[in-house]
């Protein structure tokens, strides 16, 4: 049996939507329809029917405060008898949930998209910057790690300068990474030179 | 000069510490001239003392002039502190800097083998990190206890016409219904006209646990949600509660399910939101039912320390954290930042950083409005601390780039001030203090093992100065922490000591959390075992088995080293081993102490166990890995003993800060050790139990007055060259093995940022 309570891919979310996809060309029509749905939800004889109307309203204008308010009212009316809510998915600023023995419903998340961490992809400048920690760590074994890693960080920073030149933040980050890698590399060289002195002592 | 400077600064630090302990928090007055006068007083008293002990007058004179000159800008910068705090912090920094310079010169220019240099350098890095962290702790304590002027104190505000709607969210997971019912009924009595309560029960498997709560909510007119198979743990549940919050609500509050809130909470706190810049207001987390045992009292004091000391320090710089309970946030700000982060297991502290990043203000009101339940046994405390440490490191992992000094230049949207960046960064890095302690413990164990196996050598040359200042610095850290506890919480010495040792007891679990948080991409949220088949005392020992092992190892290593080779040197090593042992053996001690009065609190304890979801079940595996690392270090040390030693005197040894001792002590080498009697005559009579054991290879070191041992000729390659000029002098045989005497760090504790349980 398929477990319904797992993350689903975004494409499959459409399958869970009771309403049709939003059509921007039909904006005035949609506004009229929204008013109509909100009214129907308010006057619906049962909570299930109110939820059906609100579901269509969410499909038209999910971030409208009246829609959010209406959804909450309908959901809590539904949950008054049984507070069970099961998670199905979350995407496009909506939760896809179901109640006990019900079909899926969508509820607006009512918040901005969060900065995703860990990021799926880092820019070259970010990679160069993240290498700073390794270079710092590389100072501990008599600077050897810093000596080895700083050229790589400088190279990565230079690539970042070329590739991310359109974005001033990335540009500045690349310059910072290059400068830091250079300074830490120099410190590493100093420590490495001290180690070398001790090797020469053996001779 | 540098060696004498070590003595001079050490004396000033000791004197200023003494004055701080006696008067530091009593003086509530700050004035430039008073501060200069006090600084001059400490300097002069110290100088007289130093002069009496024979330190050259010119060096004392120049050092004193320098101290007063540096003191002027220092006093101007820290003008809100009293003179005692200013002077103590000045000499703490000076002593740390002088010690590090001294240690660097000795490490860099001692003619030792490359392997010995390599290991010495590692030790130097650890010392540097430990001293930097120690200064961050000192800054925090002094900033609160020696502050004469507060600039960001919240004024008392009364409820007027501004009565916005407040939505209170109560996350619950597998909580005993009667416990949550008390919380709900207390909320029903809030003296505020416009609020809603949403109980969010997430993933509680047993329906009979949450259904009664739904009935209570219905009775009280509160909203109830049971979230089934919901991702994101507490954050995920709170995010859905945010989606279900009444659109009219302007403020959101989060309360742990075990908190009994006082009726006036909202009435007293909501008026602060009249200022549109205020994004969140935090009040202290406080606890009830802690008087029944010494363990609970120590635990309570440890928690209170954060709200008595760390939060006022942060509040002064608009850098507080949202603690996950007993706090209110502006709803639109929470929506703007995208809600609670489900990746981070201390989502509350993480959200505060994102809010401050946007330039909002936060406020800490130091008045208790609610009390919850603490973990009532050591196991529960360990789990909670694991989660805090893990989450704290996660916050740094995610946001370090926002906290760097150059961050505002790279990212103009970053509106964190320099103080905010410093506070968040240092708070994150302070978690690594325990990891540093473990690293020092490992080095001490390796040193002891090398001594026991007869591989005695001297990794880094030591001297009186090299031993004296670390002793002063370690003593300063411990006494400052005790003083902070005593003064901030108004405790007796015994209770302050108990709280301090409880922090020590958590060293191991914080170490594990730091390592795991660095290497793992996501948080660990495994279930706590609900049933235990062991007797309580067996369980208490079992949960601290690794700490007990580590502490016992330190004790055994210290004793074994002394028995094998009794000398002043090994007495020092034994004492260091014992101090490290004390840190780790605090864990079983407190674990056993937590059994006191536990029967009366069993129900509450079980309740808390349910609440603290999450475990550090990888403890054994990580413990083994760390043990393997120590063994690897030991093997490395043994191999290092095979490395060839330098054959001649280098030109750069002149950079060493201290002249060689007039009579070099002779330490038996490995070959000579079995035949040499107990080398009491080999160790010169020293005023301090130092480890002056390295033979400085200068001609003067080997004048005939250096009394050789009867078995001197038995030493394999002991070449004396008293008359040769330095460039051609032959270095006497350096010991071929290493002997490490690292300065151990007793972790200067801080109460970590509390946050609610998942």
XYZ file of C-alpha atoms in Angstrom, chain A residues 1-197:
197
model
C 0.000 0.000 0.000
C 1.302 3.391 -0.931
C 2.035 5.697 1.965
C 0.267 8.987 1.333
C 2.235 10.888 3.962
C 5.437 11.524 2.117
C 6.849 14.456 0.240
C 5.631 14.500 -3.317
C 7.178 16.044 -6.315
C 5.748 19.377 -7.282
C 4.197 18.107 -10.504
C 2.139 15.575 -8.647
C 0.687 18.273 -6.419
C -1.666 19.268 -9.216
C -3.282 15.901 -8.847
C -4.221 16.766 -5.308
C -5.743 20.124 -6.258
C -9.483 20.078 -6.501
C -9.673 23.324 -8.490
C -8.370 24.180 -11.922
C -4.993 25.890 -12.367
C -5.047 29.624 -12.024
C -5.396 31.505 -15.314
C -4.017 35.070 -15.173
C -6.023 36.136 -18.257
C -9.245 35.634 -16.440
C -8.414 38.031 -13.595
C -11.690 40.069 -13.434
C -13.729 36.957 -13.868
C -11.711 35.298 -11.117
C -12.326 38.201 -8.760
C -16.072 37.876 -9.229
C -15.831 34.171 -8.794
C -13.795 34.648 -5.596
C -16.456 36.870 -4.054
C -19.024 34.307 -4.992
C -17.039 31.455 -3.444
C -16.404 33.330 -0.224
C -20.088 34.046 0.075
C -20.979 30.431 -0.653
C -18.502 29.217 1.938
C -19.959 31.520 4.565
C -23.491 30.359 3.894
C -22.734 26.692 3.261
C -24.969 24.339 5.230
C -22.093 21.996 6.174
C -18.410 22.379 7.005
C -17.440 19.953 4.266
C -19.207 22.020 1.651
C -17.670 25.218 3.016
C -14.270 23.600 2.702
C -15.015 22.721 -0.928
C -15.814 26.356 -1.721
C -12.786 27.625 0.140
C -10.623 25.156 -1.690
C -11.613 26.704 -4.991
C -11.018 30.158 -3.528
C -7.489 29.132 -2.524
C -6.833 28.077 -6.102
C -7.854 31.499 -7.348
C -6.146 33.769 -4.816
C -4.246 31.931 -2.102
C -2.701 34.978 -0.437
C -5.853 37.033 -0.068
C -6.390 37.673 3.654
C -10.095 36.921 3.285
C -9.264 33.586 1.706
C -6.776 32.740 4.446
C -9.271 33.762 7.075
C -12.016 31.726 5.403
C -9.812 28.669 5.109
C -8.908 28.845 8.779
C -12.522 29.185 9.763
C -13.529 26.220 7.613
C -10.614 24.094 8.772
C -11.222 24.765 12.444
C -14.929 24.122 11.997
C -13.986 20.806 10.483
C -11.471 20.082 13.243
C -13.856 20.901 16.046
C -15.170 17.381 16.010
C -11.832 15.716 15.265
C -8.530 17.675 15.338
C -6.724 15.161 13.156
C -4.695 16.664 10.263
C -2.333 14.584 8.165
C 0.508 15.957 6.108
C 0.742 15.147 2.432
C 3.052 17.742 0.916
C 4.185 21.361 0.927
C 4.994 23.366 -2.179
C 4.150 26.616 -3.943
C 3.307 28.295 -0.675
C 0.659 25.722 0.237
C 0.289 22.777 2.521
C -1.492 19.775 1.123
C -3.264 18.097 3.990
C -6.085 15.713 4.609
C -8.430 15.160 7.480
C -9.423 11.773 8.778
C -11.074 9.877 5.934
C -11.101 12.900 3.674
C -9.653 13.836 0.320
C -6.673 16.242 0.133
C -7.080 19.969 0.718
C -4.681 22.814 0.266
C -4.001 25.484 2.854
C -1.873 28.602 2.221
C 1.325 28.612 4.265
C 0.828 32.350 4.862
C 4.535 33.116 5.019
C 7.421 33.885 2.688
C 9.642 31.250 1.184
C 12.496 30.464 3.487
C 16.144 30.594 2.582
C 16.955 26.988 1.780
C 19.751 25.371 3.705
C 21.925 23.554 2.872
C 21.823 25.309 -0.516
C 21.550 22.972 -3.476
C 24.234 24.843 -5.387
C 26.979 27.222 -4.309
C 28.557 29.843 -6.523
C 32.305 29.818 -7.049
C 32.682 32.829 -4.782
C 30.779 31.071 -2.027
C 32.908 27.972 -2.462
C 36.059 30.075 -2.269
C 34.747 31.766 0.855
C 33.803 28.473 2.491
C 37.361 27.270 1.951
C 38.485 29.873 4.494
C 37.518 27.562 7.317
C 39.642 24.781 5.873
C 42.546 27.163 5.382
C 42.231 28.350 8.967
C 42.150 24.736 10.090
C 45.128 24.119 7.848
C 47.169 26.641 9.832
C 47.228 24.273 12.804
C 49.584 21.661 11.304
C 52.423 24.183 11.110
C 50.673 26.080 8.321
C 50.999 23.220 5.852
C 47.278 22.967 5.214
C 47.019 26.680 4.538
C 49.968 26.591 2.149
C 48.327 23.807 0.177
C 44.779 25.140 0.201
C 45.179 28.860 -0.280
C 46.173 28.638 -3.967
C 43.046 26.603 -4.608
C 40.920 29.165 -2.825
C 42.541 32.012 -4.768
C 41.937 30.156 -8.026
C 38.319 29.506 -7.080
C 37.918 33.161 -6.183
C 39.318 34.207 -9.545
C 36.869 31.927 -11.325
C 34.160 33.492 -9.208
C 35.279 36.945 -10.313
C 34.906 35.939 -13.954
C 31.690 33.950 -13.701
C 29.758 35.979 -11.155
C 30.836 39.420 -12.296
C 27.252 40.499 -12.942
C 26.323 40.123 -9.304
C 28.109 42.744 -7.178
C 27.701 40.667 -4.013
C 29.370 37.665 -5.551
C 32.028 39.928 -6.968
C 32.812 41.393 -3.568
C 32.720 37.984 -1.973
C 35.226 36.681 -4.503
C 37.594 39.563 -3.800
C 37.277 38.999 -0.057
C 37.988 35.295 -0.487
C 41.059 36.005 -2.593
C 42.410 38.512 -0.099
C 41.804 36.244 2.882
C 43.277 33.221 1.158
C 46.351 35.276 0.311
C 46.825 36.550 3.868
C 46.212 33.159 5.445
C 48.514 31.592 2.904
C 51.250 34.031 3.905
C 50.751 33.186 7.575
C 50.889 29.538 6.613
C 54.164 30.189 4.804
C 55.608 31.768 7.931
C 54.680 28.763 10.025
C 55.917 26.418 7.327
C 59.225 28.285 7.260
C 59.610 27.653 10.978
C 59.036 23.967 10.392
C 61.633 24.093 7.639
C 64.121 25.634 10.053
